[in-house]
PDB file of C-alpha atoms in Angstrom:
ATOM      1  CA  MET A 212      -6.866  -1.717 -13.588  1.00 40.00           C
ATOM      2  CA  THR A 213      -6.619   1.489 -15.498  1.00 43.00           C
ATOM      3  CA  LYS A 214      -8.569   2.101 -18.724  1.00 51.00           C
ATOM      4  CA  SER A 215      -6.196   4.720 -20.147  1.00 58.00           C
ATOM      5  CA  ASP A 216      -3.931   3.893 -23.103  1.00 75.00           C
ATOM      6  CA  SER A 217      -0.996   3.072 -20.840  1.00 85.00           C
ATOM      7  CA  ASP A 218      -0.134   3.701 -17.224  1.00 88.00           C
ATOM      8  CA  VAL A 219       2.280   2.849 -14.404  1.00 89.00           C
ATOM      9  CA  PHE A 220       1.062   1.934 -10.922  1.00 90.00           C
ATOM     10  CA  SER A 221       1.263  -0.613  -8.081  1.00 90.00           C
ATOM     11  CA  LEU A 222      -1.035  -3.568  -7.521  1.00 90.00           C
ATOM     12  CA  PRO A 223      -2.689  -3.840  -4.089  1.00 89.00           C
ATOM     13  CA  ALA A 224      -2.025  -6.832  -1.843  1.00 87.00           C
ATOM     14  CA  GLU A 225      -5.732  -7.725  -1.890  1.00 87.00           C
ATOM     15  CA  ALA A 226      -6.477 -10.135  -4.745  1.00 84.00           C
ATOM     16  CA  ASP A 227      -9.008  -8.979  -7.335  1.00 86.00           C
ATOM     17  CA  THR A 228     -10.625 -10.660 -10.339  1.00 85.00           C
ATOM     18  CA  HIS A 229     -12.161  -9.071 -13.432  1.00 80.00           C
ATOM     19  CA  ASP A 230     -12.327  -9.017 -17.217  1.00 78.00           C
ATOM     20  CA  HIS A 231     -12.725  -6.176 -19.737  1.00 81.00           C
ATOM     21  CA  ASP A 232     -13.616  -5.513 -23.353  1.00 83.00           C
ATOM     22  CA  TYR A 233     -10.102  -4.425 -24.396  1.00 87.00           C
ATOM     23  CA  HIS A 234      -6.784  -6.236 -24.801  1.00 89.00           C
ATOM     24  CA  GLN A 235      -4.186  -5.557 -22.149  1.00 92.00           C
ATOM     25  CA  LEU A 236      -0.427  -6.043 -21.846  1.00 92.00           C
ATOM     26  CA  VAL A 237       1.127  -6.073 -18.364  1.00 95.00           C
ATOM     27  CA  VAL A 238       4.857  -5.705 -17.606  1.00 95.00           C
ATOM     28  CA  VAL A 239       6.316  -5.928 -14.086  1.00 94.00           C
ATOM     29  CA  LEU A 240       8.823  -3.094 -13.647  1.00 92.00           C
ATOM     30  CA  ASP A 241       9.702  -3.682  -9.983  1.00 89.00           C
ATOM     31  CA  GLY A 242       8.890  -6.287  -7.360  1.00 89.00           C
ATOM     32  CA  ASN A 243       6.692  -9.362  -7.635  1.00 90.00           C
ATOM     33  CA  THR A 244       3.029  -9.931  -8.475  1.00 94.00           C
ATOM     34  CA  ASP A 245       0.614 -12.855  -8.737  1.00 93.00           C
ATOM     35  CA  PHE A 246      -1.429 -13.281 -11.925  1.00 92.00           C
ATOM     36  CA  ASP A 247      -3.975 -15.935 -12.811  1.00 91.00           C
ATOM     37  CA  ILE A 248      -5.414 -16.078 -16.340  1.00 89.00           C
ATOM     38  CA  GLU A 249      -8.365 -18.405 -16.809  1.00 82.00           C
ATOM     39  CA  GLY A 250      -7.135 -20.661 -13.991  1.00 81.00           C
ATOM     40  CA  LYS A 251      -3.454 -20.654 -15.046  1.00 84.00           C
ATOM     41  CA  GLY A 252      -1.555 -18.854 -12.315  1.00 87.00           C
ATOM     42  CA  LYS A 253       2.019 -17.575 -12.229  1.00 89.00           C
ATOM     43  CA  GLN A 254       4.123 -15.367  -9.993  1.00 90.00           C
ATOM     44  CA  LEU A 255       5.632 -12.598 -12.128  1.00 92.00           C
ATOM     45  CA  HIS A 256       8.952 -10.981 -11.278  1.00 90.00           C
ATOM     46  CA  THR A 257      10.737  -7.876 -12.584  1.00 89.00           C
ATOM     47  CA  GLY A 258      11.022  -8.030 -16.376  1.00 89.00           C
ATOM     48  CA  GLU A 259       8.195 -10.531 -16.793  1.00 91.00           C
ATOM     49  CA  GLY A 260       4.658  -9.894 -17.994  1.00 92.00           C
ATOM     50  CA  CYS A 261       1.488 -11.287 -19.461  1.00 93.00           C
ATOM     51  CA  ILE A 262      -0.793 -10.901 -22.478  1.00 92.00           C
ATOM     52  CA  LEU A 263      -4.476 -10.539 -21.614  1.00 91.00           C
ATOM     53  CA  PRO A 264      -6.910 -10.834 -24.558  1.00 90.00           C
ATOM     54  CA  SER A 265     -10.243  -9.050 -24.128  1.00 86.00           C
ATOM     55  CA  GLU A 266     -12.867 -10.923 -22.096  1.00 79.00           C
ATOM     56  CA  ASN A 267     -10.272 -13.243 -20.523  1.00 84.00           C
ATOM     57  CA  SER A 268     -11.000 -13.372 -16.806  1.00 87.00           C
ATOM     58  CA  HIS A 269      -7.903 -12.792 -14.714  1.00 89.00           C
ATOM     59  CA  ALA A 270      -6.952 -12.360 -11.064  1.00 91.00           C
ATOM     60  CA  PHE A 271      -4.037 -10.346  -9.725  1.00 93.00           C
ATOM     61  CA  ALA A 272      -2.368  -9.196  -6.518  1.00 92.00           C
ATOM     62  CA  GLY A 273       0.803  -7.394  -5.566  1.00 92.00           C
ATOM     63  CA  LEU A 274       3.384  -9.154  -3.383  1.00 90.00           C
ATOM     64  CA  GLY A 275       4.874  -6.379  -1.302  1.00 89.00           C
ATOM     65  CA  GLU A 276       6.202  -3.269  -3.038  1.00 88.00           C
ATOM     66  CA  ASN A 277       5.678  -3.498  -6.778  1.00 92.00           C
ATOM     67  CA  ARG A 278       5.301  -1.376  -9.906  1.00 92.00           C
ATOM     68  CA  ILE A 279       3.744  -2.438 -13.188  1.00 94.00           C
ATOM     69  CA  MET A 280       3.157  -0.885 -16.603  1.00 94.00           C
ATOM     70  CA  VAL A 281      -0.051  -1.676 -18.469  1.00 93.00           C
ATOM     71  CA  VAL A 282      -0.828  -1.036 -22.122  1.00 92.00           C
ATOM     72  CA  ASN A 283      -4.440  -1.227 -23.292  1.00 89.00           C
ATOM     73  CA  LEU A 284      -5.525  -1.924 -26.865  1.00 84.00           C
ATOM     74  CA  PRO A 285      -9.226  -1.082 -27.396  1.00 76.00           C
ATOM     75  CA  VAL A 286     -11.481  -3.321 -29.483  1.00 67.00           C
ATOM     76  CA  PRO A 287     -12.283  -1.917 -32.036  1.00 60.00           C
ATOM     77  CA  PRO A 288      -9.149   0.260 -32.430  1.00 59.00           C
ATOM     78  CA  GLN A 289      -9.032   3.988 -31.755  1.00 61.00           C
ATOM     79  CA  LYS A 290      -8.756   6.376 -34.697  1.00 55.00           C
ATOM     80  CA  SER A 291      -5.165   7.141 -33.669  1.00 58.00           C
ATOM     81  CA  ILE A 292      -4.054   3.768 -35.060  1.00 67.00           C
ATOM     82  CA  THR A 293      -4.770   2.598 -38.608  1.00 73.00           C
ATOM     83  CA  ASP A 294      -6.668  -0.594 -39.349  1.00 74.00           C
ATOM     84  CA  GLU A 295      -3.496  -2.093 -40.831  1.00 75.00           C
ATOM     85  CA  GLU A 296      -1.449  -1.269 -37.718  1.00 76.00           C
ATOM     86  CA  TYR A 297      -4.170  -2.634 -35.478  1.00 76.00           C
ATOM     87  CA  GLU A 298      -4.339  -5.875 -37.471  1.00 77.00           C
ATOM     88  CA  VAL A 299      -0.609  -6.434 -36.960  1.00 78.00           C
ATOM     89  CA  VAL A 300      -0.453  -5.532 -33.251  1.00 80.00           C
ATOM     90  CA  SER A 301      -3.698  -7.313 -32.309  1.00 81.00           C
ATOM     91  CA  ARG A 302      -2.226 -10.660 -33.373  1.00 82.00           C
ATOM     92  CA  LEU A 303      -0.199 -10.470 -30.184  1.00 85.00           C
ATOM     93  CA  PHE A 304      -3.483 -11.060 -28.332  1.00 87.00           C
ATOM     94  CA  ASP A 305      -4.600 -14.188 -30.171  1.00 85.00           C
ATOM     95  CA  GLN A 306      -4.200 -16.062 -26.910  1.00 84.00           C
ATOM     96  CA  ALA A 307      -3.249 -15.352 -23.309  1.00 87.00           C
ATOM     97  CA  ALA A 308       0.418 -15.886 -22.489  1.00 87.00           C
ATOM     98  CA  TYR A 309       3.192 -15.106 -20.038  1.00 89.00           C
ATOM     99  CA  PHE A 310       6.547 -13.789 -21.255  1.00 89.00           C
ATOM    100  CA  GLN A 311      10.018 -12.660 -20.173  1.00 87.00           C
ATOM    101  CA  LEU A 312      11.409  -9.437 -21.653  1.00 89.00           C
ATOM    102  CA  ASN A 313      14.912  -9.611 -23.066  1.00 85.00           C
ATOM    103  CA  PRO A 314      17.469  -7.186 -21.532  1.00 82.00           C
ATOM    104  CA  ARG A 315      17.042  -4.559 -24.257  1.00 85.00           C
ATOM    105  CA  LEU A 316      13.262  -4.453 -23.806  1.00 90.00           C
ATOM    106  CA  GLN A 317      13.581  -4.254 -20.024  1.00 89.00           C
ATOM    107  CA  ILE A 318      15.579  -1.070 -20.540  1.00 89.00           C
ATOM    108  CA  LEU A 319      12.963   0.203 -22.993  1.00 92.00           C
ATOM    109  CA  ALA A 320      10.065  -0.552 -20.620  1.00 92.00           C
ATOM    110  CA  SER A 321      11.857   1.195 -17.759  1.00 90.00           C
ATOM    111  CA  ALA A 322      12.559   4.280 -19.899  1.00 91.00           C
ATOM    112  CA  LEU A 323       8.984   4.481 -21.225  1.00 93.00           C
ATOM    113  CA  SER A 324       7.524   4.070 -17.748  1.00 92.00           C
ATOM    114  CA  GLY A 325       9.683   6.951 -16.573  1.00 90.00           C
ATOM    115  CA  GLU A 326       8.226   9.198 -19.265  1.00 92.00           C
ATOM    116  CA  LEU A 327       4.682   8.168 -18.329  1.00 92.00           C
ATOM    117  CA  GLN A 328       5.295   8.994 -14.687  1.00 90.00           C
ATOM    118  CA  GLN A 329       6.918  12.312 -15.576  1.00 90.00           C
ATOM    119  CA  TYR A 330       3.958  13.393 -17.738  1.00 91.00           C
ATOM    120  CA  PRO A 331       0.925  11.437 -16.435  1.00 88.00           C
ATOM    121  CA  ASN A 332      -1.675  13.636 -18.148  1.00 89.00           C
ATOM    122  CA  ASP A 333      -0.179  13.537 -21.642  1.00 91.00           C
ATOM    123  CA  MET A 334      -2.498  11.146 -23.492  1.00 87.00           C
ATOM    124  CA  THR A 335      -0.538  11.463 -26.742  1.00 88.00           C
ATOM    125  CA  LEU A 336       2.630  10.362 -24.948  1.00 90.00           C
ATOM    126  CA  ALA A 337       0.773   7.520 -23.209  1.00 89.00           C
ATOM    127  CA  ARG A 338      -0.520   6.242 -26.541  1.00 87.00           C
ATOM    128  CA  ALA A 339       2.908   6.524 -28.179  1.00 89.00           C
ATOM    129  CA  CYS A 340       4.673   4.740 -25.307  1.00 91.00           C
ATOM    130  CA  GLY A 341       2.089   1.975 -25.332  1.00 89.00           C
ATOM    131  CA  ASN A 342       2.302   1.431 -29.084  1.00 88.00           C
ATOM    132  CA  THR A 343       6.113   1.399 -28.932  1.00 92.00           C
ATOM    133  CA  LEU A 344       6.201  -1.273 -26.232  1.00 93.00           C
ATOM    134  CA  LEU A 345       3.512  -3.369 -27.919  1.00 91.00           C
ATOM    135  CA  SER A 346       5.366  -3.363 -31.224  1.00 90.00           C
ATOM    136  CA  ALA A 347       8.738  -4.153 -29.639  1.00 91.00           C
ATOM    137  CA  ILE A 348       7.353  -7.053 -27.587  1.00 91.00           C
ATOM    138  CA  ARG A 349       5.569  -8.412 -30.645  1.00 89.00           C
ATOM    139  CA  HIS A 350       8.913  -8.603 -32.453  1.00 87.00           C
ATOM    140  CA  GLN A 351      10.561 -10.374 -29.514  1.00 86.00           C
ATOM    141  CA  ILE A 352       7.803 -12.967 -29.219  1.00 82.00           C
ATOM    142  CA  ASN A 353       7.745 -13.582 -32.970  1.00 78.00           C
ATOM    143  CA  ASN A 354      11.538 -13.744 -33.302  1.00 72.00           C
ATOM    144  CA  LYS A 355      12.569 -17.384 -33.729  1.00 48.00           C
ATOM    145  CA  ASP A 356      16.311 -16.590 -33.686  1.00 43.00           C
ATOM    146  CA  VAL A 357      16.546 -15.111 -30.192  1.00 43.00           C
ATOM    147  CA  ARG A 358      19.932 -15.796 -28.610  1.00 41.00           C
ATOM    148  CA  SER A 359      20.078 -18.498 -25.920  1.00 41.00           C
ATOM    149  CA  ARG A 360      19.482 -17.007 -22.512  1.00 44.00           C
ATOM    150  CA  GLY A 361      22.356 -16.694 -20.091  1.00 45.00           C
ATOM    151  CA  ASN A 362      25.143 -17.422 -22.592  1.00 49.00           C
ATOM    152  CA  HIS A 363      26.440 -13.865 -22.638  1.00 61.00           C
ATOM    153  CA  LEU A 364      26.749 -11.373 -19.787  1.00 78.00           C
ATOM    154  CA  ASP A 365      26.334  -7.994 -21.496  1.00 81.00           C
ATOM    155  CA  ILE A 366      27.842  -5.494 -19.046  1.00 87.00           C
ATOM    156  CA  ASP A 367      26.976  -2.499 -21.246  1.00 87.00           C
ATOM    157  CA  LYS A 368      23.258  -3.320 -21.218  1.00 84.00           C
ATOM    158  CA  LEU A 369      23.430  -4.171 -17.536  1.00 87.00           C
ATOM    159  CA  ASP A 370      24.986  -0.746 -16.914  1.00 89.00           C
ATOM    160  CA  GLN A 371      22.119   0.903 -18.794  1.00 87.00           C
ATOM    161  CA  PHE A 372      19.598  -0.952 -16.646  1.00 85.00           C
ATOM    162  CA  ILE A 373      21.428   0.018 -13.447  1.00 88.00           C
ATOM    163  CA  GLU A 374      21.691   3.676 -14.474  1.00 87.00           C
ATOM    164  CA  LEU A 375      17.965   3.828 -15.217  1.00 84.00           C
ATOM    165  CA  ASN A 376      17.074   2.299 -11.852  1.00 84.00           C
ATOM    166  CA  LEU A 377      19.812   3.630  -9.579  1.00 87.00           C
ATOM    167  CA  SER A 378      17.442   5.888  -7.642  1.00 85.00           C
ATOM    168  CA  ARG A 379      15.551   2.771  -6.526  1.00 80.00           C
ATOM    169  CA  ARG A 380      16.756  -0.186  -4.500  1.00 77.00           C
ATOM    170  CA  VAL A 381      18.147  -2.518  -7.152  1.00 82.00           C
ATOM    171  CA  HIS A 382      18.300  -6.056  -5.809  1.00 81.00           C
ATOM    172  CA  ILE A 383      20.775  -8.659  -7.016  1.00 86.00           C
ATOM    173  CA  ASP A 384      17.969 -11.038  -8.003  1.00 82.00           C
ATOM    174  CA  GLN A 385      16.647  -8.305 -10.327  1.00 80.00           C
ATOM    175  CA  LEU A 386      20.027  -8.102 -12.052  1.00 85.00           C
ATOM    176  CA  ALA A 387      20.231 -11.885 -12.291  1.00 82.00           C
ATOM    177  CA  ASN A 388      16.734 -12.026 -13.738  1.00 76.00           C
ATOM    178  CA  PHE A 389      17.670  -9.297 -16.221  1.00 78.00           C
ATOM    179  CA  CYS A 390      20.484 -11.548 -17.489  1.00 79.00           C
ATOM    180  CA  PHE A 391      18.307 -14.709 -17.465  1.00 74.00           C
ATOM    181  CA  LEU A 392      20.552 -16.315 -14.842  1.00 78.00           C
ATOM    182  CA  SER A 393      20.065 -17.736 -11.372  1.00 78.00           C
ATOM    183  CA  VAL A 394      21.445 -15.577  -8.559  1.00 84.00           C
ATOM    184  CA  SER A 395      24.372 -17.963  -7.983  1.00 86.00           C
ATOM    185  CA  GLN A 396      25.215 -18.166 -11.709  1.00 86.00           C
ATOM    186  CA  PHE A 397      24.982 -14.401 -12.069  1.00 89.00           C
ATOM    187  CA  HIS A 398      27.170 -13.787  -9.011  1.00 90.00           C
ATOM    188  CA  GLU A 399      29.873 -16.159 -10.261  1.00 90.00           C
ATOM    189  CA  ARG A 400      29.917 -14.910 -13.874  1.00 90.00           C
ATOM    190  CA  PHE A 401      29.732 -11.265 -12.828  1.00 92.00           C
ATOM    191  CA  LYS A 402      32.698 -11.565 -10.464  1.00 91.00           C
ATOM    192  CA  ASP A 403      34.729 -13.415 -13.101  1.00 90.00           C
ATOM    193  CA  ARG A 404      33.960 -10.654 -15.607  1.00 90.00           C
ATOM    194  CA  THR A 405      34.390  -7.540 -13.437  1.00 92.00           C
ATOM    195  CA  GLY A 406      36.594  -8.637 -10.541  1.00 93.00           C
ATOM    196  CA  MET A 407      34.024  -7.521  -7.983  1.00 93.00           C
ATOM    197  CA  THR A 408      30.724  -8.746  -6.563  1.00 94.00           C
ATOM    198  CA  PRO A 409      27.431  -7.337  -7.921  1.00 93.00           C
ATOM    199  CA  HIS A 410      26.894  -5.585  -4.575  1.00 92.00           C
ATOM    200  CA  GLN A 411      30.318  -3.909  -4.760  1.00 93.00           C
ATOM    201  CA  TYR A 412      29.640  -2.883  -8.349  1.00 94.00           C
ATOM    202  CA  LEU A 413      26.251  -1.378  -7.465  1.00 93.00           C
ATOM    203  CA  MET A 414      27.760   0.515  -4.564  1.00 93.00           C
ATOM    204  CA  ARG A 415      30.481   1.910  -6.829  1.00 94.00           C
ATOM    205  CA  LYS A 416      27.830   3.114  -9.294  1.00 94.00           C
ATOM    206  CA  ARG A 417      25.886   4.814  -6.485  1.00 94.00           C
ATOM    207  CA  LEU A 418      29.070   6.412  -5.171  1.00 95.00           C
ATOM    208  CA  GLU A 419      30.073   7.713  -8.612  1.00 94.00           C
ATOM    209  CA  ARG A 420      26.665   9.288  -9.198  1.00 94.00           C
ATOM    210  CA  ALA A 421      26.625  10.746  -5.667  1.00 95.00           C
ATOM    211  CA  GLN A 422      30.020  12.359  -6.234  1.00 95.00           C
ATOM    212  CA  SER A 423      28.770  13.921  -9.461  1.00 93.00           C
ATOM    213  CA  LEU A 424      25.566  15.256  -7.899  1.00 94.00           C
ATOM    214  CA  LEU A 425      27.347  16.620  -4.836  1.00 94.00           C
ATOM    215  CA  ALA A 426      29.818  18.420  -7.088  1.00 93.00           C
ATOM    216  CA  GLU A 427      26.850  19.973  -8.899  1.00 92.00           C
ATOM    217  CA  GLY A 428      25.558  21.340  -5.592  1.00 91.00           C
ATOM    218  CA  PHE A 429      22.641  19.078  -4.714  1.00 93.00           C
ATOM    219  CA  PRO A 430      21.982  18.757  -0.944  1.00 93.00           C
ATOM    220  CA  PRO A 431      23.375  15.514   0.560  1.00 94.00           C
ATOM    221  CA  ILE A 432      19.957  14.345   1.765  1.00 94.00           C
ATOM    222  CA  GLN A 433      18.580  14.702  -1.773  1.00 94.00           C
ATOM    223  CA  VAL A 434      21.630  13.031  -3.279  1.00 94.00           C
ATOM    224  CA  ALA A 435      21.170  10.016  -1.001  1.00 94.00           C
ATOM    225  CA  GLU A 436      17.609   9.595  -2.267  1.00 91.00           C
ATOM    226  CA  MET A 437      18.539  10.146  -5.923  1.00 92.00           C
ATOM    227  CA  CYS A 438      21.284   7.510  -5.702  1.00 93.00           C
ATOM    228  CA  GLY A 439      19.241   4.821  -3.981  1.00 91.00           C
ATOM    229  CA  PHE A 440      20.954   4.888  -0.579  1.00 92.00           C
ATOM    230  CA  SER A 441      18.675   3.775   2.254  1.00 89.00           C
ATOM    231  CA  SER A 442      19.430   7.006   4.151  1.00 91.00           C
ATOM    232  CA  GLN A 443      21.814   9.951   4.264  1.00 93.00           C
ATOM    233  CA  SER A 444      23.761   8.262   7.057  1.00 94.00           C
ATOM    234  CA  ALA A 445      24.164   5.134   4.893  1.00 93.00           C
ATOM    235  CA  MET A 446      25.651   7.311   2.139  1.00 95.00           C
ATOM    236  CA  THR A 447      27.931   9.017   4.666  1.00 95.00           C
ATOM    237  CA  ASN A 448      29.228   5.638   5.848  1.00 94.00           C
ATOM    238  CA  VAL A 449      30.038   4.574   2.268  1.00 93.00           C
ATOM    239  CA  PHE A 450      31.829   7.874   1.582  1.00 95.00           C
ATOM    240  CA  SER A 451      33.837   7.679   4.807  1.00 93.00           C
ATOM    241  CA  GLN A 452      34.849   4.038   4.319  1.00 92.00           C
ATOM    242  CA  THR A 453      35.640   4.347   0.599  1.00 92.00           C
ATOM    243  CA  LEU A 454      36.922   7.908   0.141  1.00 92.00           C
ATOM    244  CA  GLY A 455      37.879   8.838   3.680  1.00 93.00           C
ATOM    245  CA  ILE A 456      35.698  11.952   3.568  1.00 93.00           C
ATOM    246  CA  THR A 457      32.078  12.825   4.372  1.00 94.00           C
ATOM    247  CA  PRO A 458      29.659  13.871   1.590  1.00 94.00           C
ATOM    248  CA  LEU A 459      29.435  17.404   2.982  1.00 93.00           C
ATOM    249  CA  LYS A 460      33.216  17.830   3.048  1.00 93.00           C
ATOM    250  CA  TYR A 461      33.440  16.336  -0.428  1.00 93.00           C
ATOM    251  CA  GLN A 462      30.922  18.880  -1.686  1.00 92.00           C
ATOM    252  CA  LYS A 463      32.796  21.785  -0.098  1.00 90.00           C
ATOM    253  CA  GLN A 464      36.068  20.574  -1.586  1.00 89.00           C
ATOM    254  CA  PHE A 465      34.908  19.640  -5.084  1.00 86.00           C
ATOM    255  CA  GLY A 466      31.643  21.516  -5.561  1.00 76.00           C
ATOM    256  CA  THR A 467      31.342  23.667  -8.681  1.00 67.00           C
ATOM    257  CA  ARG A 468      28.586  26.022  -7.472  1.00 55.00           C
TER     258      ARG A 468
END
């Protein structure tokens, strides 16, 4: 794994085992991965992660397409963090553990990872993003009054998560996991709340963004990619079936450029 302050990358399918002299936090942003810490293995899904204290041997492997964010905390601390700050944050690494991010922190992790990927050589940004995520996760883990999972379907937070990830293929199990629900529970509660299936809702979100981007003058092939359609023809089919018009004709009729 990387030795920089924080980074975003994919794990290879080939299993690997190692340890290191720095603490490490791992968050799964997309897909699934296998992790084993000192003989305790677990398959991690989107929104889950693990705490790896220094010198703890661990094995890992990606399961198909995946994307993770890692945050490293050197031992002893770097000069960019005070001794007092380090003392507080380092308590998170008293022992190895697996965790599930709450919906708000999943949005935060996704946003921070986007900044890291946009500016991969900015070490100041990497350090700031890492410290932000470490501190936020520490509060979640230490919070004894966290609301019961799955009791409330927060559409506003779900919308934020969808908007942040719309350019990628968002799967229904990811949305269910985000809400701490099984796929069947999520499907039932979502339809009761919105009047449509999660798939229909996702497609409407993609269509709305595509309409906006086409009106701004972006080429249809680029719009399809930016909105998470599998291809330009897939986007054309959705436009034709839903709006009765092709993306190109829509752009000519409603474009502002």
